[in-house]
GROMACS .gro file of C-alpha atoms in nm:
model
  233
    1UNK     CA    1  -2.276   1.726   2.528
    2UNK     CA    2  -2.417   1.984   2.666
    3UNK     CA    3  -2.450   2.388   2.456
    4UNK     CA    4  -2.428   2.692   2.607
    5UNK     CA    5  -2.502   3.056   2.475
    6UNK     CA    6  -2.167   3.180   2.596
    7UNK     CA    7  -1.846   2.976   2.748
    8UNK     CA    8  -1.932   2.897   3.123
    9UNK     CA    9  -1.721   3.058   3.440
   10UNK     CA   10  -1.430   2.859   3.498
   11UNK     CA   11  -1.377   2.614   3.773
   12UNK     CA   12  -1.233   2.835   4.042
   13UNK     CA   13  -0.968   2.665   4.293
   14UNK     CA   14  -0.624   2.691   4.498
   15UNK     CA   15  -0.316   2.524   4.482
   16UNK     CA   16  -0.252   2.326   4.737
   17UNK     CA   17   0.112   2.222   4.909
   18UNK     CA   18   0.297   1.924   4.797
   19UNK     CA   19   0.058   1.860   4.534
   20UNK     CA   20   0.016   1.905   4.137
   21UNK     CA   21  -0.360   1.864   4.211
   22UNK     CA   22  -0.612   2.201   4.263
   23UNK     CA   23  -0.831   2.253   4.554
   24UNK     CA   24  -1.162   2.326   4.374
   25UNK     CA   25  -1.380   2.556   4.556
   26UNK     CA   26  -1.738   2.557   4.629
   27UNK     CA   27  -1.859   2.823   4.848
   28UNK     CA   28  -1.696   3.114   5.057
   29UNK     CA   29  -1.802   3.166   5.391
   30UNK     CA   30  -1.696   3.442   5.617
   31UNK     CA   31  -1.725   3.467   6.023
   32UNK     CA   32  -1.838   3.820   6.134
   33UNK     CA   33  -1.705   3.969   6.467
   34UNK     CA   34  -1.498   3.664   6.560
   35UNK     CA   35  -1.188   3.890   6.752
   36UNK     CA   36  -1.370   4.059   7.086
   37UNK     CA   37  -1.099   4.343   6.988
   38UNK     CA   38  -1.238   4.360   6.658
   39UNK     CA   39  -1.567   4.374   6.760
   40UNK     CA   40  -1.534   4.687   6.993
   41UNK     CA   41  -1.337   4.823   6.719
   42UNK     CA   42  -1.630   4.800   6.497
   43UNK     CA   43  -1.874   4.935   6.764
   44UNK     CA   44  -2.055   4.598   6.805
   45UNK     CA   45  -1.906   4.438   7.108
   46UNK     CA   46  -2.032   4.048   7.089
   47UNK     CA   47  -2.138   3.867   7.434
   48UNK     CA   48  -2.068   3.500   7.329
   49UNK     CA   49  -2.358   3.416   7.612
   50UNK     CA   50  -2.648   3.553   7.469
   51UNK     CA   51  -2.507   3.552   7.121
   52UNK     CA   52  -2.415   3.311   6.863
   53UNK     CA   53  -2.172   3.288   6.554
   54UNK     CA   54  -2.351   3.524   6.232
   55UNK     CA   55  -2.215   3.478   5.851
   56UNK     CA   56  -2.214   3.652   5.524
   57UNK     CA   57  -2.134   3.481   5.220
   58UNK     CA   58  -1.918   3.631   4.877
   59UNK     CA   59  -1.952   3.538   4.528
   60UNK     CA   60  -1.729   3.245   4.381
   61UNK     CA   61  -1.547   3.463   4.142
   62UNK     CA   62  -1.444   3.702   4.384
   63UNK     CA   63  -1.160   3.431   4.488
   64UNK     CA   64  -0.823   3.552   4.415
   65UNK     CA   65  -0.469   3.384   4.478
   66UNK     CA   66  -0.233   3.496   4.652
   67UNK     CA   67   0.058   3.720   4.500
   68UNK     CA   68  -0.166   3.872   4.299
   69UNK     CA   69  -0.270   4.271   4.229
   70UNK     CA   70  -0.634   4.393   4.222
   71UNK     CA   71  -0.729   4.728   4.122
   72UNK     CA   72  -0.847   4.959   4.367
   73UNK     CA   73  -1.225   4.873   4.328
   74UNK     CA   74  -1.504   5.132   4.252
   75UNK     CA   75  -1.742   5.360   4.437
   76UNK     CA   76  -1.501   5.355   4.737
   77UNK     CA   77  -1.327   5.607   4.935
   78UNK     CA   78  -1.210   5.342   5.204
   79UNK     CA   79  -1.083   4.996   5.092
   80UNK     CA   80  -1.010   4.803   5.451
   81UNK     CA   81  -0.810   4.507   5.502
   82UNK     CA   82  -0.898   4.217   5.727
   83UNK     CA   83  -0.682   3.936   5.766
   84UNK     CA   84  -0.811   3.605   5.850
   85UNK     CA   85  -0.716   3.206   5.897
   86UNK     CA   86  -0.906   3.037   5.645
   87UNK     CA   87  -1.074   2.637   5.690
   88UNK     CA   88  -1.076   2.440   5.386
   89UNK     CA   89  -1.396   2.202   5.399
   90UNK     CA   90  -1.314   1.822   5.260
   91UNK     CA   91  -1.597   1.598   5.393
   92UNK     CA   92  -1.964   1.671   5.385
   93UNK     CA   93  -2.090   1.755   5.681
   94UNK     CA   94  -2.487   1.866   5.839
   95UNK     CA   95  -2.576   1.868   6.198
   96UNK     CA   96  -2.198   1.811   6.275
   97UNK     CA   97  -2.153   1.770   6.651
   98UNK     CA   98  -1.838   1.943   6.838
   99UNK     CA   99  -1.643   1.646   6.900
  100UNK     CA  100  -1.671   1.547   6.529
  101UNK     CA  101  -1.618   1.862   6.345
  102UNK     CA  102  -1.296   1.790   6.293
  103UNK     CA  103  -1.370   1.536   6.075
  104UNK     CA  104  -1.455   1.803   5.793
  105UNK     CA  105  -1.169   1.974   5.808
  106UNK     CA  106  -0.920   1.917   5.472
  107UNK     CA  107  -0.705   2.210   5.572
  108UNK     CA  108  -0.589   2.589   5.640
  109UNK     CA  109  -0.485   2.882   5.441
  110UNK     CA  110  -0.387   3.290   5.523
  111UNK     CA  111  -0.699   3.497   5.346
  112UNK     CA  112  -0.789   3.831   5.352
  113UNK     CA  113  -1.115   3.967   5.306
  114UNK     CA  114  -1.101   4.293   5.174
  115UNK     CA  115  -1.403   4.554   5.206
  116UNK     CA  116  -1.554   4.883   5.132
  117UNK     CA  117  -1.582   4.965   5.437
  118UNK     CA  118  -1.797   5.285   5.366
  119UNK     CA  119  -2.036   5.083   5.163
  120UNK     CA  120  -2.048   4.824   5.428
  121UNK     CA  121  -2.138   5.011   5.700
  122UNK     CA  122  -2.390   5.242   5.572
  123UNK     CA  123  -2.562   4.898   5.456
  124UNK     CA  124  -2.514   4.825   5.817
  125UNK     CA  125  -2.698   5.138   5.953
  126UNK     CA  126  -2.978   5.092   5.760
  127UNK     CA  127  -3.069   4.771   5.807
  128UNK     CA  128  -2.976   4.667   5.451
  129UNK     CA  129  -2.712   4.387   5.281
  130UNK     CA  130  -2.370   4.427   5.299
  131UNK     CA  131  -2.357   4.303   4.959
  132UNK     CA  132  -2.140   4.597   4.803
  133UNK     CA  133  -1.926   4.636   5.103
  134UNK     CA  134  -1.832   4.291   5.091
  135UNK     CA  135  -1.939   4.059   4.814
  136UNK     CA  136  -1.606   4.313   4.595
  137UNK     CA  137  -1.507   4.163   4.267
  138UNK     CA  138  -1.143   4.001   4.338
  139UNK     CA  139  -1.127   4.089   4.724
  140UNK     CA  140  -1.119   3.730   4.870
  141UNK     CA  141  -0.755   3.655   4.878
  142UNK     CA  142  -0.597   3.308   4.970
  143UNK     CA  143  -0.309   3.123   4.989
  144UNK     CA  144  -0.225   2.765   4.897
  145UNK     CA  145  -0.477   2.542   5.110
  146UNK     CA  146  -0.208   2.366   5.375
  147UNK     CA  147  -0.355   1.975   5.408
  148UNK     CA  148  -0.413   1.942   5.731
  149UNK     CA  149  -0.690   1.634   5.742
  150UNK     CA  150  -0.874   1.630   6.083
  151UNK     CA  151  -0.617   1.873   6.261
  152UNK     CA  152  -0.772   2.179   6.516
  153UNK     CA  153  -0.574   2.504   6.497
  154UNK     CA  154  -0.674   2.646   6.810
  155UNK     CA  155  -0.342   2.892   6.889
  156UNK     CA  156  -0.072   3.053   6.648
  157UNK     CA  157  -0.030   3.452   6.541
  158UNK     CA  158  -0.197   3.616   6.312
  159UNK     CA  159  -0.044   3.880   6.185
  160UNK     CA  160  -0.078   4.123   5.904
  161UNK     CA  161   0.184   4.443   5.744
  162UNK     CA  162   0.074   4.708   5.489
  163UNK     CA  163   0.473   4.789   5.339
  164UNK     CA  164   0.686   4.617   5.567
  165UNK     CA  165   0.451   4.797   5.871
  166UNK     CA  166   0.266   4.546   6.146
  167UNK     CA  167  -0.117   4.675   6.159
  168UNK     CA  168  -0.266   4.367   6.288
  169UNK     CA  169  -0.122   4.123   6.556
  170UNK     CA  170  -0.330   3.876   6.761
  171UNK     CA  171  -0.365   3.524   6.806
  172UNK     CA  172  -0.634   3.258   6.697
  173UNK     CA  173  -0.686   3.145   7.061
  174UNK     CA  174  -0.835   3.478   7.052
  175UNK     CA  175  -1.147   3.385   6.826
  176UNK     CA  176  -1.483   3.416   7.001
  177UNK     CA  177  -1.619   3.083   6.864
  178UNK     CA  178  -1.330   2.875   6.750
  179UNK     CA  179  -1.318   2.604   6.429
  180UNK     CA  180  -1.502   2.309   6.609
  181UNK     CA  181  -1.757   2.585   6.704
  182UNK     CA  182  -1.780   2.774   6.404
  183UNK     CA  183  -1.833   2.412   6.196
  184UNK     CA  184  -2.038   2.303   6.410
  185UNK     CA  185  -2.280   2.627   6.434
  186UNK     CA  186  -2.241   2.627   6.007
  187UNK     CA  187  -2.352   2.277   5.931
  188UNK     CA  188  -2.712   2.354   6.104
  189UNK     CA  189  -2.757   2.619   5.852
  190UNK     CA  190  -2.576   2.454   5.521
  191UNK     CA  191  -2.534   2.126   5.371
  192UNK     CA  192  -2.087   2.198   5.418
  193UNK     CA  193  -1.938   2.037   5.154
  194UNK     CA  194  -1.602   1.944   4.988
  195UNK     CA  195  -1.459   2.266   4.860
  196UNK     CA  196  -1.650   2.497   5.110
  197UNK     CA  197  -1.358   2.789   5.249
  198UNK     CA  198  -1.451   2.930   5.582
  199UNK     CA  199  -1.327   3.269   5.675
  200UNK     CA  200  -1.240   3.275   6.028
  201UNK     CA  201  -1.296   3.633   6.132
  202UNK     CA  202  -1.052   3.938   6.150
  203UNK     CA  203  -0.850   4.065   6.467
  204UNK     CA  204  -0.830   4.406   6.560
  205UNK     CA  205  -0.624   4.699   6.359
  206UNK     CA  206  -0.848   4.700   5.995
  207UNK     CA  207  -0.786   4.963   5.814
  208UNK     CA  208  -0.783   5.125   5.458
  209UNK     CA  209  -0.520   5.129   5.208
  210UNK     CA  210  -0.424   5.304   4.841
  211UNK     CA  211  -0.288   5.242   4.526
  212UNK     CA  212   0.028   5.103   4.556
  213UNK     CA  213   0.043   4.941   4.885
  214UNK     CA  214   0.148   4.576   4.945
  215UNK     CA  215  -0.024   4.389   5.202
  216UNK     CA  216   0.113   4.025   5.348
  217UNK     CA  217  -0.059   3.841   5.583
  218UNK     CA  218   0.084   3.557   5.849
  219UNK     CA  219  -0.120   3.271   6.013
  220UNK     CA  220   0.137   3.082   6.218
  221UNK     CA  221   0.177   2.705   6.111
  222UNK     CA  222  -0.001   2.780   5.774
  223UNK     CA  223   0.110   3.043   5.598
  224UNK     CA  224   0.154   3.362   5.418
  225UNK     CA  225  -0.099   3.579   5.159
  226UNK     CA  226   0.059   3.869   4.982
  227UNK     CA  227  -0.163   4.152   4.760
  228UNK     CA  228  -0.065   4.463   4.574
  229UNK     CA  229  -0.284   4.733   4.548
  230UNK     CA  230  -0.343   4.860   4.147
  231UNK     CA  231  -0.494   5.173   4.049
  232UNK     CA  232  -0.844   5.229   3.983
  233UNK     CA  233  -0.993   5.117   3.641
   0.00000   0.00000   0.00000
């Protein structure tokens, strides 16, 4: 049996529908730019013909359930939410073609990736990691993981309120690169593996909230994620 200094991190997972069993997780990746509305929103429009797919990835241990309340994080003055469909990754997979990326695919969840958006993009406009603006202690949010072994979501709403108010509203047939695309680009960069969450990308109407504020996201077919807001430690 193996000693350790100090206890090791806990296994981090999701429940998942219908089923007493956890979904443990592996790694968290996230889509950037995926919504052309997003994009301009940002002030990178993406041109799917001379582009392709970029990610960023976030720390493990920044997974939180859904339902839950975060505190407002630190060194921020603008705490965005994005709301996103999320891929839950159940077969290994490299060099995946299109027509067989569905073959990874375990199931779906409602996420939301939250960000400091002032942190992220002066990283951005200097050339430097988005690390703090993204990689935020508790800020990737998730719901159960729906099993849906094999299936393609490739149309349903998204939709997201900050109390009871609609700020985002769009449609996953609206994603630049879609799942088989998005797998498929992935697995000639990574070794996907059972456990692997894939953040789909956010439609347009981000934007910051406070202390206080509840947030619940929709993914049509999958899902709801709720969050509450806490103060600042």
């Amino acid at each position: 049996m193996t000693a350790y200094i100090f206890p090791p991190p806990a296994v981090q997972s999701l429940p998942i529908r219908g089923k007493t069993e956890r979904f443990p997780i592996n790694r968290l990746f996230f889509v950037g730019r995926n919504y052309h509305a997003h994009a301009i929103e940002m002030g990178k429009p993406v041109d799917k013909s001379v582009e392709r797919p970029f990610y960023f990835t976030k720390s493990r241990d920044t997974l939180l359930d859904s339902d839950s309340t975060t505190p407002y994080p630190p060194e921020t003055q603008n705490f965005h939410f994005e709301m996103e469909m999320v891929v839950a990754i159940g077969k290994a997979g490299f060099r995946v073609g299109l027509d067989s990326a569905h073959e990874l695919i375990y199931g779906y969840a409602a996420g939301l990736d939250m960000t400091r958006r002032d942190l992220q993009l002066v990283a951005r406009d200097k050339g430097r990691p988005w690390d703090l603006g993204k990689d935020v202690e508790q800020s990737s949010v998730c719901s159960e993981i729906v099993p849906m072994q094999g299936q393609i979501i490739d149309q349903g709403t998204i939709e997201l309120e900050v109390n009871g108010q609609t700020q985002q509203s769009s449609n996953v047939d609206k994603l630049i690169w879609n799942v088989r695309e998005i797998i498929a680009d992935l697995s000639l960069f990574y070794h996907l593996q059972p456990g692997d969450l894939i953040y789909t990308g956010t439609p347009e109407g981000v934007g910051a909230v406070k202390t206080g504020d509840v947030i619940t996201g929709h993914v049509q077919g999958i899902g709801a994620v709720t969050l509450t807001i806490g103060a600042a430690e």
